[in-house]
C-alpha cells in the first residue's frame, strides 16, 4: 500500500536564514499513529506546517493521498485536519458556529449530525452555544480539535495536543485518537511527553536540528535500543564484587545488597545463564530477582544527545 | 470553485457586522445627521445653491462616498488583519481554498457592509433634504463599483499592516483628507485654477463627481473619465492582491 503522506527531500530555510528542515524524507502509512519526537526548535512544527500548506517549502515534494500538496493542493488539503500548537481561536464566535465554519472552509455542506457527534466526542456539546472566550484553555484546545475534525479528515496532525492539558483531558484525547485510528484515520502527533508516544504510537520518528535521525516501529525501537537490567537481591551483603565476576557489566547496589546486571536484548546471548552459574561458583546467593527495560524516554534522551547507536 | 468556503467566510464576516450593529449603523447615522446640521444649516445658509443644486442636496453624494470609502477600507482591512493578528489565519492557509475565493469572501462581505451603510446614510439624508436621483441605475452601479474597489484596497492594507497603527494610518492620513479635498462638500469648479489642477490628481474627485452625476445629471469631470479612473484603481488593487497571494507576502513564512 502506498504511504498516505510521503515527504521527499524536503528542506526549509526561513527568511532569517535558519535551516529548519534538512532534506527530510518520511513516509507515513495509512491508519497508523505516528509520533514525531524532538527537542524544542527541532523542526516538528515546521514539518507539520509545511505539509499543511502554512509554510512554503524551499525544496522537495510532499504528497498526501497521492496528491501533490502544491500543484493539487485542494485534493491534498481536503484530506488533512490540523490542530496547531498555539491556542489560536476566535473570541466572540460560538463553539457550534466556529466548528461549522471550519467544515465550510473545507468545501463541505452542512452536516449537523456530524458536528454534534464531534462535539459530543470531545465533551463540548453542552458548551456549543458558549462564546469561545468564555471557555477555559483546555476547552479551547478541544475546540481546535473539533474544528480539525469538522470536515472528516483522513489524516490528522496534532501538534502537541496535550501541552498544558490535565490528566483527564489527556486520557480523553488518547481515547479519541484510538477511536479515530479504528475508523481508519491516520494520526501524526508531536509531543514532549514521551510516555504519551510510548502509550499511543505505532511508529516513532525522532527529529533533531531539522534532520530526521530515526524512524522506527515503537516496539522494535524499544527492543533494539532498550537496555535491560537484571537486579539480584542478595542473601548476604557484599563488600565488593569478587574478581571472578570482573568480566560482566555488573554494578553493586547500595549497601552491597543487590547486584545490577545490564545487558543488551539484541545480542544472541544475554549471558544470564553463565552469570548465574558464576555467581553460584563464587558462593553468592540471592533471595529474589527482577528485570527492567529502559523506557522510551531514556532511549529518546540518549538519541537527542547524539548517541544514535545502541547503548553499550 | 469552493463555494461553501466563500460563503463560510462571507457569513463569518457578516456575523461580525451584526454583532456590532449598534456601532456599525448608528454611528454613521449620527455622523450624517451632524454633517447636515453643520454643513447644511451653517454653510447652506450662506451658499444657497451649487451648480443650481440646493447645497443640502449637493453634499449628499459626497457624504455617502465619504462613508463608503472609509467603511469599505476599514471593514476589509480589519477583516483580514484580525486573523493574521490572532493566528487563526492558519485555518485559511491550510484549507482547500484558492486565494481568489478568500478575496471574494472578505471583499464581498466588506462591500456588502459598506453598501448597506451607504444606503442607510442615503435614507437618513432623505429625512433632511428632498432627494431626486437622476440615474438610479448608475447610482447603484457606482455604489457597487466603489465599494468593491475600496474593499479590495482595504484588503491589501489589511495584508500589509503589521500593527494596529498601520491599519489606521492609511484611512486616517490618506483617505479621509483625500475625501474632504475631493469635492465632497464643494464643486472643484469653485477652486482657483491651480488648486483645480491639483484636485484632478486626487482619485476621490472622480468617484464623487461620477456619483454626483448619477444623482443630479452633472459632475465636475466627464463620467467616462471617472469610470476609467475607478477601473484603473480596481485593476491596481487586483494586481497587488494577486502578487501578495502568489508570493505569500506577509501570509506565509
Ligand atoms: N517563521 C519563522 N521564521 C524564522 N524561523 C523560524 C520560524 N518558525 C520557526 N523558526 C525556527 O525554526 C526552528 C524550528 O522551529 P519549530 O517551531 O519547527 O520547532 P519545534 O520542533 O516545533 O519546537 P517546539 O517543540 O518548541 O514546538 C526553530 O529554530 C525556530 O526558531
Ligand atoms: Mg512546535
Coordinates of C-alpha atoms and ligand atoms in Angstrom, one line a residue:
Chain A
X1 CA 0.0 0.0 0.0
X2 CA 1.4 3.4 -0.9
X3 CA 2.0 5.8 2.0
X4 CA -0.8 8.2 2.8
X5 CA 1.8 11.0 3.4
X6 CA 5.0 11.0 1.5
X7 CA 7.7 13.6 2.1
X8 CA 10.7 13.6 -0.2
X9 CA 13.9 15.6 0.1
X10 CA 12.1 18.3 2.0
X11 CA 14.1 21.4 3.0
X12 CA 13.1 24.6 4.6
X13 CA 15.2 27.7 5.0
X14 CA 13.3 30.5 6.7
X15 CA 13.8 34.1 5.5
X16 CA 16.0 34.6 8.6
X17 CA 18.4 32.1 7.0
X18 CA 17.6 29.4 9.6
X19 CA 17.8 25.9 8.1
X20 CA 14.7 24.4 9.9
X21 CA 14.4 21.3 7.8
X22 CA 17.3 19.5 6.1
X23 CA 16.5 17.0 3.4
X24 CA 13.7 15.3 5.2
X25 CA 12.3 12.0 3.9
X26 CA 9.4 10.4 5.6
X27 CA 6.6 8.1 4.6
X28 CA 3.5 7.7 6.8
X29 CA 1.4 4.6 6.4
X30 CA -2.4 4.8 6.2
X31 CA -4.0 4.1 9.5
X32 CA -1.0 4.4 11.8
X33 CA -0.3 6.6 14.7
X34 CA 3.0 8.3 14.2
X35 CA 4.7 10.2 16.9
X36 CA 7.2 12.8 16.0
X37 CA 9.6 13.5 18.8
X38 CA 12.3 16.1 19.2
X39 CA 13.6 18.8 21.5
X40 CA 12.4 22.4 21.3
X41 CA 13.2 24.0 18.0
X42 CA 14.0 20.7 16.2
X43 CA 11.6 21.5 13.4
X44 CA 8.5 19.5 14.3
X45 CA 6.0 22.3 13.8
X46 CA 7.8 23.4 10.7
X47 CA 7.5 20.0 9.2
X48 CA 3.8 19.7 10.0
X49 CA 3.0 23.3 8.8
X50 CA 4.8 22.6 5.6
X51 CA 2.7 19.5 4.9
X52 CA -0.5 21.5 5.7
X53 CA 0.4 24.4 3.4
X54 CA 1.1 27.1 6.1
X55 CA 4.8 27.2 5.4
X56 CA 6.2 27.2 1.9
X57 CA 8.9 24.6 1.4
X58 CA 12.3 25.7 0.0
X59 CA 12.6 22.4 -1.9
X60 CA 11.3 18.9 -2.0
X61 CA 7.9 17.3 -2.6
X62 CA 5.0 16.4 -0.3
X63 CA 2.2 14.1 -1.3
X64 CA -1.0 13.4 0.6
X65 CA -3.0 10.5 -0.6
X66 CA -1.0 10.7 -3.8
X67 CA -1.9 14.4 -4.3
X68 CA 0.9 16.9 -4.6
X69 CA 0.3 19.4 -1.8
X70 CA 1.2 22.4 -4.1
X71 CA 0.0 21.6 -7.6
X72 CA -3.0 19.7 -6.4
X73 CA -3.5 21.5 -3.1
X74 CA -7.2 21.3 -3.0
X75 CA -7.3 17.5 -3.0
X76 CA -4.3 17.2 -0.7
X77 CA -5.6 19.6 1.9
X78 CA -9.1 18.3 1.9
X79 CA -7.7 15.1 3.4
X80 CA -5.9 16.9 6.2
X81 CA -7.1 18.1 9.6
X82 CA -4.7 20.2 11.7
X83 CA -4.6 21.1 15.3
X84 CA -1.9 23.7 15.7
X85 CA 0.4 24.0 18.6
X86 CA -0.7 27.5 19.6
X87 CA -4.1 28.0 21.1
X88 CA -5.4 30.3 18.3
X89 CA -9.2 30.7 18.4
X90 CA -11.7 33.4 17.6
X91 CA -13.1 35.0 20.7
X92 CA -16.6 36.1 20.0
X93 CA -17.8 33.1 17.9
X94 CA -19.9 30.4 19.4
X95 CA -18.5 26.9 19.6
X96 CA -21.0 25.5 17.2
X97 CA -20.5 28.2 14.7
X98 CA -16.8 28.1 14.7
X99 CA -16.8 24.3 14.1
X100 CA -19.4 24.6 11.3
X101 CA -17.3 27.4 9.8
X102 CA -14.3 25.0 9.6
X103 CA -16.4 22.5 7.8
X104 CA -17.5 25.1 5.3
X105 CA -13.9 26.2 4.7
X106 CA -13.1 22.7 3.6
X107 CA -15.9 22.8 1.0
X108 CA -18.4 20.6 2.7
X109 CA -22.1 21.2 3.1
X110 CA -23.8 21.4 6.4
X111 CA -23.9 18.2 8.5
X112 CA -25.3 19.0 11.9
X113 CA -25.2 15.3 12.8
X114 CA -21.5 15.1 12.3
X115 CA -20.8 18.3 14.2
X116 CA -22.9 17.1 17.0
X117 CA -21.0 13.8 17.1
X118 CA -17.7 15.5 17.1
X119 CA -18.7 17.9 19.9
X120 CA -20.1 15.1 22.0
X121 CA -16.9 13.0 21.5
X122 CA -14.9 15.9 22.9
X123 CA -17.4 16.7 25.7
X124 CA -18.1 20.0 24.2
X125 CA -21.7 19.6 23.3
X126 CA -23.0 21.3 26.4
X127 CA -20.8 24.3 25.6
X128 CA -22.0 24.6 22.0
X129 CA -23.7 28.0 22.5
X130 CA -20.9 29.4 24.5
X131 CA -18.6 32.1 23.1
X132 CA -15.1 30.7 22.8
X133 CA -13.6 33.4 25.0
X134 CA -15.8 32.0 27.9
X135 CA -14.0 28.7 27.7
X136 CA -11.0 27.5 29.7
X137 CA -7.7 26.8 28.0
X138 CA -8.3 23.0 27.9
X139 CA -11.7 23.6 26.4
X140 CA -10.3 25.8 23.7
X141 CA -7.9 23.1 22.9
X142 CA -10.9 20.8 22.5
X143 CA -12.5 23.4 20.2
X144 CA -9.4 23.3 18.0
X145 CA -9.6 19.6 17.8
X146 CA -13.3 19.7 16.9
X147 CA -12.5 22.3 14.2
X148 CA -9.9 19.9 12.7
X149 CA -12.3 17.0 12.7
X150 CA -15.3 19.0 11.3
X151 CA -14.5 18.0 7.7
X152 CA -13.9 14.3 8.5
X153 CA -10.2 14.3 7.6
X154 CA -8.3 11.2 6.8
X155 CA -5.0 12.4 8.1
X156 CA -5.0 14.3 11.4
X157 CA -2.0 16.3 12.5
X158 CA -1.8 17.1 16.3
X159 CA 0.9 19.5 17.1
X160 CA 1.4 19.0 20.9
X161 CA -2.2 18.3 21.6
X162 CA -1.7 17.6 25.3
X163 CA 0.5 20.6 26.2
X164 CA -1.0 22.2 29.2
X165 CA -3.8 19.8 29.4
X166 CA -5.0 18.0 32.6
X167 CA -4.8 14.2 33.1
X168 CA -8.4 13.6 32.3
X169 CA -8.4 15.5 29.1
X170 CA -5.2 13.8 28.1
X171 CA -6.8 10.4 28.5
X172 CA -9.9 11.6 26.7
X173 CA -7.6 12.6 23.9
X174 CA -5.9 9.3 23.8
X175 CA -9.2 7.5 23.6
X176 CA -10.3 9.8 20.8
X177 CA -7.1 9.2 18.9
X178 CA -7.5 5.4 19.2
X179 CA -11.1 5.6 18.1
X180 CA -10.1 7.7 15.1
X181 CA -7.4 5.2 14.2
X182 CA -10.0 2.4 14.4
X183 CA -12.0 4.4 11.9
X184 CA -9.0 4.3 9.6
X185 CA -7.8 7.9 10.3
X186 CA -4.0 8.3 10.2
X187 CA -2.7 10.4 13.1
X188 CA 0.6 12.2 13.3
X189 CA 1.3 13.8 16.6
X190 CA 4.2 15.6 18.3
X191 CA 4.6 15.6 22.0
X192 CA 7.1 16.3 24.7
X193 CA 5.6 13.7 26.9
X194 CA 7.5 10.6 25.9
X195 CA 5.1 8.3 27.8
X196 CA 2.4 9.5 25.5
X197 CA 4.3 8.3 22.4
X198 CA 5.1 5.1 24.3
X199 CA 1.5 4.6 25.1
X200 CA 0.0 5.7 21.7
X201 CA 2.3 5.4 18.8
X202 CA 2.7 2.6 16.3
X203 CA 5.9 4.2 15.0
X204 CA 8.2 6.9 16.3
X205 CA 10.3 9.4 14.4
X206 CA 13.0 11.5 16.0
X207 CA 13.9 14.8 14.6
X208 CA 16.9 16.8 15.7
X209 CA 18.1 20.1 14.3
X210 CA 15.9 19.7 11.2
X211 CA 17.1 16.2 10.5
X212 CA 15.1 13.0 10.9
X213 CA 17.6 10.8 12.7
X214 CA 15.5 7.8 13.2
X215 CA 12.2 6.3 12.2
X216 CA 11.3 3.0 13.8
X217 CA 8.4 0.8 14.9
X218 CA 7.9 1.6 18.5
X219 CA 8.1 -1.9 19.8
X220 CA 11.1 -2.6 17.6
X221 CA 12.8 0.6 18.8
X222 CA 12.3 -0.3 22.4
X223 CA 13.6 -3.8 21.8
X224 CA 16.6 -2.6 19.8
X225 CA 17.7 0.4 21.7
X226 CA 16.4 -0.6 25.1
X227 CA 18.8 -1.9 27.7
X228 CA 17.6 -4.4 30.1
X229 CA 18.7 -4.7 33.6
X230 CA 18.6 -7.7 35.9
X231 CA 18.6 -7.0 39.6
X232 CA 19.6 -9.7 42.0
X233 CA 18.7 -9.1 45.7
X234 CA 21.4 -10.7 47.7
X235 CA 21.0 -13.0 50.7
X236 CA 24.2 -11.6 52.4
X237 CA 25.5 -8.1 51.8
X238 CA 28.8 -7.9 49.7
X239 CA 31.6 -5.6 50.5
X240 CA 33.0 -5.8 46.9
X241 CA 32.4 -7.8 43.7
X242 CA 34.7 -10.8 43.5
X243 CA 37.5 -10.9 40.9
X244 CA 35.9 -13.8 39.1
X245 CA 32.9 -11.7 38.0
X246 CA 35.0 -8.8 36.6
X247 CA 34.1 -9.8 33.0
X248 CA 30.4 -8.8 33.5
X249 CA 28.9 -5.3 33.3
X250 CA 28.0 -5.5 37.0
X251 CA 27.2 -2.8 39.5
X252 CA 26.9 -3.3 43.2
X253 CA 23.9 -1.6 44.6
X254 CA 23.5 0.4 47.8
X255 CA 24.7 -1.3 51.0
X256 CA 26.0 -4.2 48.8
X257 CA 22.6 -5.7 49.0
X258 CA 22.0 -6.0 45.3
X259 CA 23.9 -6.7 42.0
X260 CA 22.6 -5.0 38.9
X261 CA 23.5 -6.6 35.5
X262 CA 23.0 -4.5 32.4
X263 CA 22.7 -6.4 29.1
X264 CA 21.7 -5.8 25.5
X265 CA 18.5 -7.5 24.5
X266 CA 19.6 -7.6 20.8
X267 CA 22.5 -9.9 21.4
X268 CA 22.2 -13.5 20.6
X269 CA 23.0 -14.5 24.2
X270 CA 22.3 -12.4 27.2
X271 CA 24.9 -14.1 29.4
X272 CA 22.4 -14.5 32.2
X273 CA 22.8 -18.3 32.5
X274 CA 26.5 -18.0 32.7
X275 CA 26.4 -15.2 35.2
X276 CA 24.1 -17.2 37.5
X277 CA 26.5 -20.2 37.3
X278 CA 29.5 -18.0 38.1
X279 CA 27.6 -16.4 41.0
X280 CA 26.9 -19.8 42.5
X281 CA 30.6 -20.7 42.0
X282 CA 31.6 -17.6 43.9
X283 CA 29.3 -18.6 46.7
X284 CA 26.9 -15.6 46.2
X285 CA 23.3 -16.5 46.9
X286 CA 20.2 -14.3 46.2
X287 CA 16.7 -14.2 47.6
X288 CA 14.9 -12.5 44.6
X289 CA 15.4 -11.1 41.2
X290 CA 13.7 -8.8 38.8
X291 CA 14.3 -7.2 35.4
X292 CA 13.6 -3.7 34.0
X293 CA 13.5 -2.4 30.5
X294 CA 14.6 1.2 29.8
X295 CA 11.7 3.4 28.8
X296 CA 11.3 5.3 25.6
X297 CA 12.2 8.4 27.5
X298 CA 15.6 7.1 28.3
X299 CA 16.1 6.0 24.7
X300 CA 15.0 9.4 23.5
X301 CA 17.3 11.3 25.8
X302 CA 20.2 9.2 24.6
X303 CA 19.3 9.8 21.0
X304 CA 18.9 13.5 21.1
X305 CA 22.2 13.8 23.0
X306 CA 23.8 12.4 19.9
X307 CA 24.1 8.7 20.5
X308 CA 22.5 7.1 17.5
X309 CA 23.7 3.6 18.0
X310 CA 22.6 1.0 20.5
X311 CA 23.7 1.6 24.1
X312 CA 26.7 -0.5 25.3
Chain B
X1 CA -14.7 26.6 -7.0
X2 CA -15.1 26.1 -3.3
X3 CA -18.4 27.9 -2.9
X4 CA -19.1 26.7 0.7
X5 CA -15.8 28.2 1.8
X6 CA -16.6 31.6 0.2
X7 CA -20.0 31.5 1.9
X8 CA -18.5 30.5 5.2
X9 CA -16.1 33.5 5.1
X10 CA -18.8 35.8 4.0
X11 CA -21.2 34.7 6.7
X12 CA -18.5 34.9 9.4
X13 CA -17.7 38.5 8.4
X14 CA -21.4 39.5 8.2
X15 CA -22.0 38.0 11.7
X16 CA -19.2 40.2 13.0
X17 CA -21.0 43.2 11.4
X18 CA -24.4 42.4 13.0
X19 CA -22.8 41.6 16.4
X20 CA -21.6 45.2 16.4
X21 CA -24.7 46.5 14.6
X22 CA -25.1 49.4 17.0
X23 CA -21.8 51.0 16.2
X24 CA -21.9 49.9 12.6
X25 CA -25.2 51.5 11.8
X26 CA -26.0 54.0 14.5
X27 CA -22.6 55.8 14.2
X28 CA -22.9 56.6 10.5
X29 CA -26.5 57.8 11.0
X30 CA -25.4 60.2 13.8
X31 CA -22.4 61.4 11.8
X32 CA -24.5 62.1 8.8
X33 CA -27.0 64.0 10.8
X34 CA -24.2 66.1 12.3
X35 CA -22.9 66.8 8.8
X36 CA -26.3 68.1 7.8
X37 CA -26.6 70.2 10.9
X38 CA -23.1 71.7 10.5
X39 CA -22.7 71.9 6.7
X40 CA -26.3 72.0 5.6
X41 CA -27.5 74.5 8.2
X42 CA -24.4 76.6 8.7
X43 CA -22.9 76.8 5.2
X44 CA -26.2 76.2 3.4
X45 CA -27.5 79.3 4.9
X46 CA -24.8 81.3 3.0
X47 CA -24.3 79.1 0.0
X48 CA -27.8 78.7 -1.4
X49 CA -27.0 76.5 -4.4
X50 CA -24.0 74.9 -6.2
X51 CA -24.4 74.4 -9.9
X52 CA -28.1 75.1 -9.5
X53 CA -28.5 72.3 -6.9
X54 CA -29.6 73.2 -3.3
X55 CA -26.5 72.9 -1.1
X56 CA -28.1 70.4 1.3
X57 CA -28.8 68.0 -1.6
X58 CA -25.5 68.8 -3.2
X59 CA -23.4 67.3 -0.4
X60 CA -25.4 64.0 -0.2
X61 CA -23.4 62.1 -2.8
X62 CA -20.1 63.3 -1.2
X63 CA -21.3 62.3 2.2
X64 CA -22.2 58.8 1.0
X65 CA -18.9 58.5 -0.8
X66 CA -17.0 59.5 2.4
X67 CA -18.6 56.7 4.4
X68 CA -18.4 54.3 1.5
X69 CA -14.7 54.7 1.2
X70 CA -13.8 54.7 4.9
X71 CA -16.1 51.8 5.7
X72 CA -15.0 49.7 2.8
X73 CA -11.4 50.2 3.7
X74 CA -11.7 49.7 7.4
X75 CA -14.0 46.7 7.2
X76 CA -11.9 44.8 4.7
X77 CA -8.6 45.7 6.3
X78 CA -9.8 44.7 9.8
X79 CA -11.4 41.5 8.4
X80 CA -8.2 40.0 7.1
X81 CA -5.8 41.7 9.6
X82 CA -7.5 40.2 12.6
X83 CA -7.0 36.5 11.7
X84 CA -3.4 37.3 11.0
X85 CA -3.0 39.0 14.3
X86 CA -4.8 36.4 16.3
X87 CA -3.2 33.5 14.4
X88 CA -6.5 32.0 13.2
X89 CA -5.2 32.6 9.6
X90 CA -3.7 29.1 9.9
X91 CA -7.1 27.7 9.1
X92 CA -7.5 29.8 5.9
X93 CA -4.0 28.8 4.8
X94 CA -4.5 25.1 5.3
X95 CA -8.0 24.9 3.8
X96 CA -8.6 23.9 0.2
X97 CA -9.3 27.5 -0.9
X98 CA -7.9 29.4 -3.8
X99 CA -6.7 33.0 -3.0
X100 CA -9.4 34.3 -5.3
X101 CA -12.1 32.7 -3.1
X102 CA -10.6 34.1 0.1
X103 CA -10.7 37.6 -1.5
X104 CA -14.3 37.0 -2.7
X105 CA -15.4 36.1 0.8
X106 CA -13.8 39.0 2.6
X107 CA -14.2 41.7 -0.1
X108 CA -17.7 40.6 -0.8
X109 CA -18.6 41.0 2.9
X110 CA -16.8 44.3 3.3
X111 CA -18.5 45.7 0.2
X112 CA -21.9 44.5 1.4
X113 CA -21.5 46.2 4.7
X114 CA -20.4 49.5 3.3
X115 CA -23.2 49.5 0.7
X116 CA -25.6 48.8 3.5
X117 CA -24.2 51.8 5.4
X118 CA -24.3 53.9 2.3
X119 CA -28.0 53.2 1.8
X120 CA -28.6 53.9 5.5
X121 CA -27.0 57.3 5.0
X122 CA -29.0 57.9 1.9
X123 CA -32.2 57.2 3.8
X124 CA -31.0 59.5 6.7
X125 CA -30.2 62.2 4.2
X126 CA -33.7 61.9 2.6
X127 CA -35.1 62.9 6.0
X128 CA -33.3 66.2 5.8
X129 CA -33.5 67.2 2.2
X130 CA -35.8 66.3 -0.7
X131 CA -33.8 64.0 -3.0
X132 CA -34.2 63.1 -6.6
X133 CA -31.9 60.6 -8.3
X134 CA -31.5 61.3 -12.0
X135 CA -29.8 58.0 -12.9
X136 CA -30.8 55.4 -10.3
X137 CA -29.2 52.5 -12.2
X138 CA -25.8 54.3 -12.4
X139 CA -26.1 55.4 -8.8
X140 CA -26.3 51.7 -7.8
X141 CA -23.6 50.8 -10.2
X142 CA -21.2 53.4 -8.8
X143 CA -22.1 52.4 -5.3
X144 CA -21.2 48.8 -6.1
X145 CA -18.0 49.6 -8.0
X146 CA -16.7 52.0 -5.4
X147 CA -17.5 49.6 -2.5
X148 CA -15.8 46.7 -4.3
X149 CA -12.7 48.7 -5.3
X150 CA -12.1 50.2 -1.9
X151 CA -12.8 47.0 -0.1
X152 CA -10.1 45.4 -2.2
X153 CA -7.8 48.3 -1.3
X154 CA -8.7 47.8 2.4
X155 CA -7.9 44.1 2.0
X156 CA -4.4 45.0 0.6
X157 CA -3.9 47.3 3.6
X158 CA -5.0 44.5 6.0
X159 CA -2.5 42.2 4.5
X160 CA 0.3 44.8 4.5
X161 CA -0.2 46.2 8.0
X162 CA 1.9 44.6 10.7
X163 CA 0.4 46.5 13.6
X164 CA -2.9 48.2 14.5
X165 CA -1.4 51.7 13.9
X166 CA -0.7 50.9 10.3
X167 CA -4.2 49.6 9.9
X168 CA -5.5 53.1 10.9
X169 CA -2.8 55.0 9.2
X170 CA -3.9 54.8 5.6
X171 CA -7.6 55.5 6.2
X172 CA -6.9 58.3 8.6
X173 CA -3.9 60.1 7.0
X174 CA -4.7 59.5 3.3
X175 CA -8.3 58.6 2.6
X176 CA -10.1 61.0 4.9
X177 CA -8.1 64.0 3.7
X178 CA -8.4 63.0 0.1
X179 CA -12.2 62.6 0.5
X180 CA -12.5 66.0 2.2
X181 CA -10.4 67.6 -0.5
X182 CA -12.1 65.6 -3.2
X183 CA -15.1 67.8 -3.7
X184 CA -17.4 66.1 -1.3
X185 CA -18.7 69.3 0.1
X186 CA -17.9 71.7 -2.8
X187 CA -17.5 71.7 -6.5
X188 CA -13.9 71.7 -7.6
X189 CA -15.1 74.2 -10.2
X190 CA -15.2 76.7 -7.4
X191 CA -11.5 76.4 -6.8
X192 CA -8.8 78.7 -8.3
X193 CA -7.2 77.2 -11.4
X194 CA -4.1 75.9 -9.6
X195 CA -6.0 74.0 -6.9
X196 CA -8.4 72.8 -9.5
X197 CA -5.5 71.2 -11.4
X198 CA -4.1 69.7 -8.2
X199 CA -7.5 68.3 -7.4
X200 CA -7.6 66.4 -10.6
X201 CA -4.7 64.2 -9.3
X202 CA -7.0 63.2 -6.4
X203 CA -8.8 59.9 -7.4
X204 CA -11.6 60.6 -5.0
X205 CA -12.6 63.6 -7.1
X206 CA -13.6 61.2 -9.9
X207 CA -15.6 59.0 -7.6
X208 CA -17.5 61.9 -6.1
X209 CA -18.0 63.5 -9.4
X210 CA -19.4 60.4 -11.0
X211 CA -21.7 59.7 -8.1
X212 CA -22.9 63.3 -8.1
X213 CA -23.6 62.9 -11.9
X214 CA -25.8 59.9 -11.1
X215 CA -27.8 62.0 -8.7
X216 CA -28.1 65.3 -10.5
X217 CA -27.0 64.7 -14.0
X218 CA -23.9 66.8 -13.7
X219 CA -20.4 66.3 -12.3
X220 CA -17.0 68.0 -12.2
X221 CA -15.4 65.7 -14.7
X222 CA -16.8 63.6 -17.5
X223 CA -18.4 60.3 -16.3
X224 CA -16.4 58.2 -18.8
X225 CA -13.1 59.5 -17.2
X226 CA -14.4 58.8 -13.8
X227 CA -15.3 55.2 -14.7
X228 CA -11.9 54.7 -16.3
X229 CA -10.0 56.0 -13.3
X230 CA -12.1 53.8 -10.9
X231 CA -11.5 50.7 -13.0
X232 CA -7.8 51.6 -13.2
X233 CA -7.6 51.7 -9.4
X234 CA -9.6 48.4 -9.2
X235 CA -7.1 46.8 -11.6
X236 CA -4.2 48.1 -9.5
X237 CA -5.6 46.6 -6.3
X238 CA -6.4 43.3 -8.0
X239 CA -2.8 43.2 -9.2
X240 CA -1.5 43.8 -5.7
X241 CA -3.7 41.1 -4.2
X242 CA -2.6 38.6 -6.8
X243 CA 1.0 39.4 -6.2
X244 CA 0.6 39.0 -2.4
X245 CA -1.0 35.6 -2.7
X246 CA 1.4 34.4 -5.3
X247 CA 4.4 35.3 -3.2
X248 CA 2.8 34.5 0.2
X249 CA 4.0 38.0 1.3
X250 CA 3.0 38.6 5.0
X251 CA 0.9 35.4 4.9
X252 CA 3.3 32.5 4.9
X253 CA 6.9 32.0 6.1
Ligands
LIG1 N1 8.6 31.9 11.0 C1 9.8 31.6 11.3 N2 10.9 32.3 10.9 C2 12.1 32.0 11.2 N3 12.5 31.0 12.0 C3 11.5 30.2 12.4 C4 10.1 30.4 12.1 N4 9.4 29.5 12.7 C5 10.2 28.7 13.3 N5 11.5 29.1 13.2 C6 12.7 28.4 13.7 O1 12.8 27.1 13.1 C7 13.3 26.2 14.0 C8 12.3 25.0 14.2 O2 11.1 25.5 14.8 P1 9.8 24.6 15.0 O3 8.8 25.5 15.5 O4 9.5 23.9 13.8 O5 10.4 23.7 16.2 P2 9.6 22.6 17.0 O6 10.3 21.3 16.9 O7 8.1 22.6 16.7 O8 9.8 23.2 18.5 P3 8.8 23.1 19.8 O9 9.0 21.8 20.4 O10 9.4 24.2 20.7 O11 7.4 23.4 19.3 C9 13.5 26.9 15.3 O12 14.8 27.2 15.4 C10 12.7 28.2 15.2 O13 13.3 29.2 15.9
LIG2 MG1 6.4 23.1 17.7

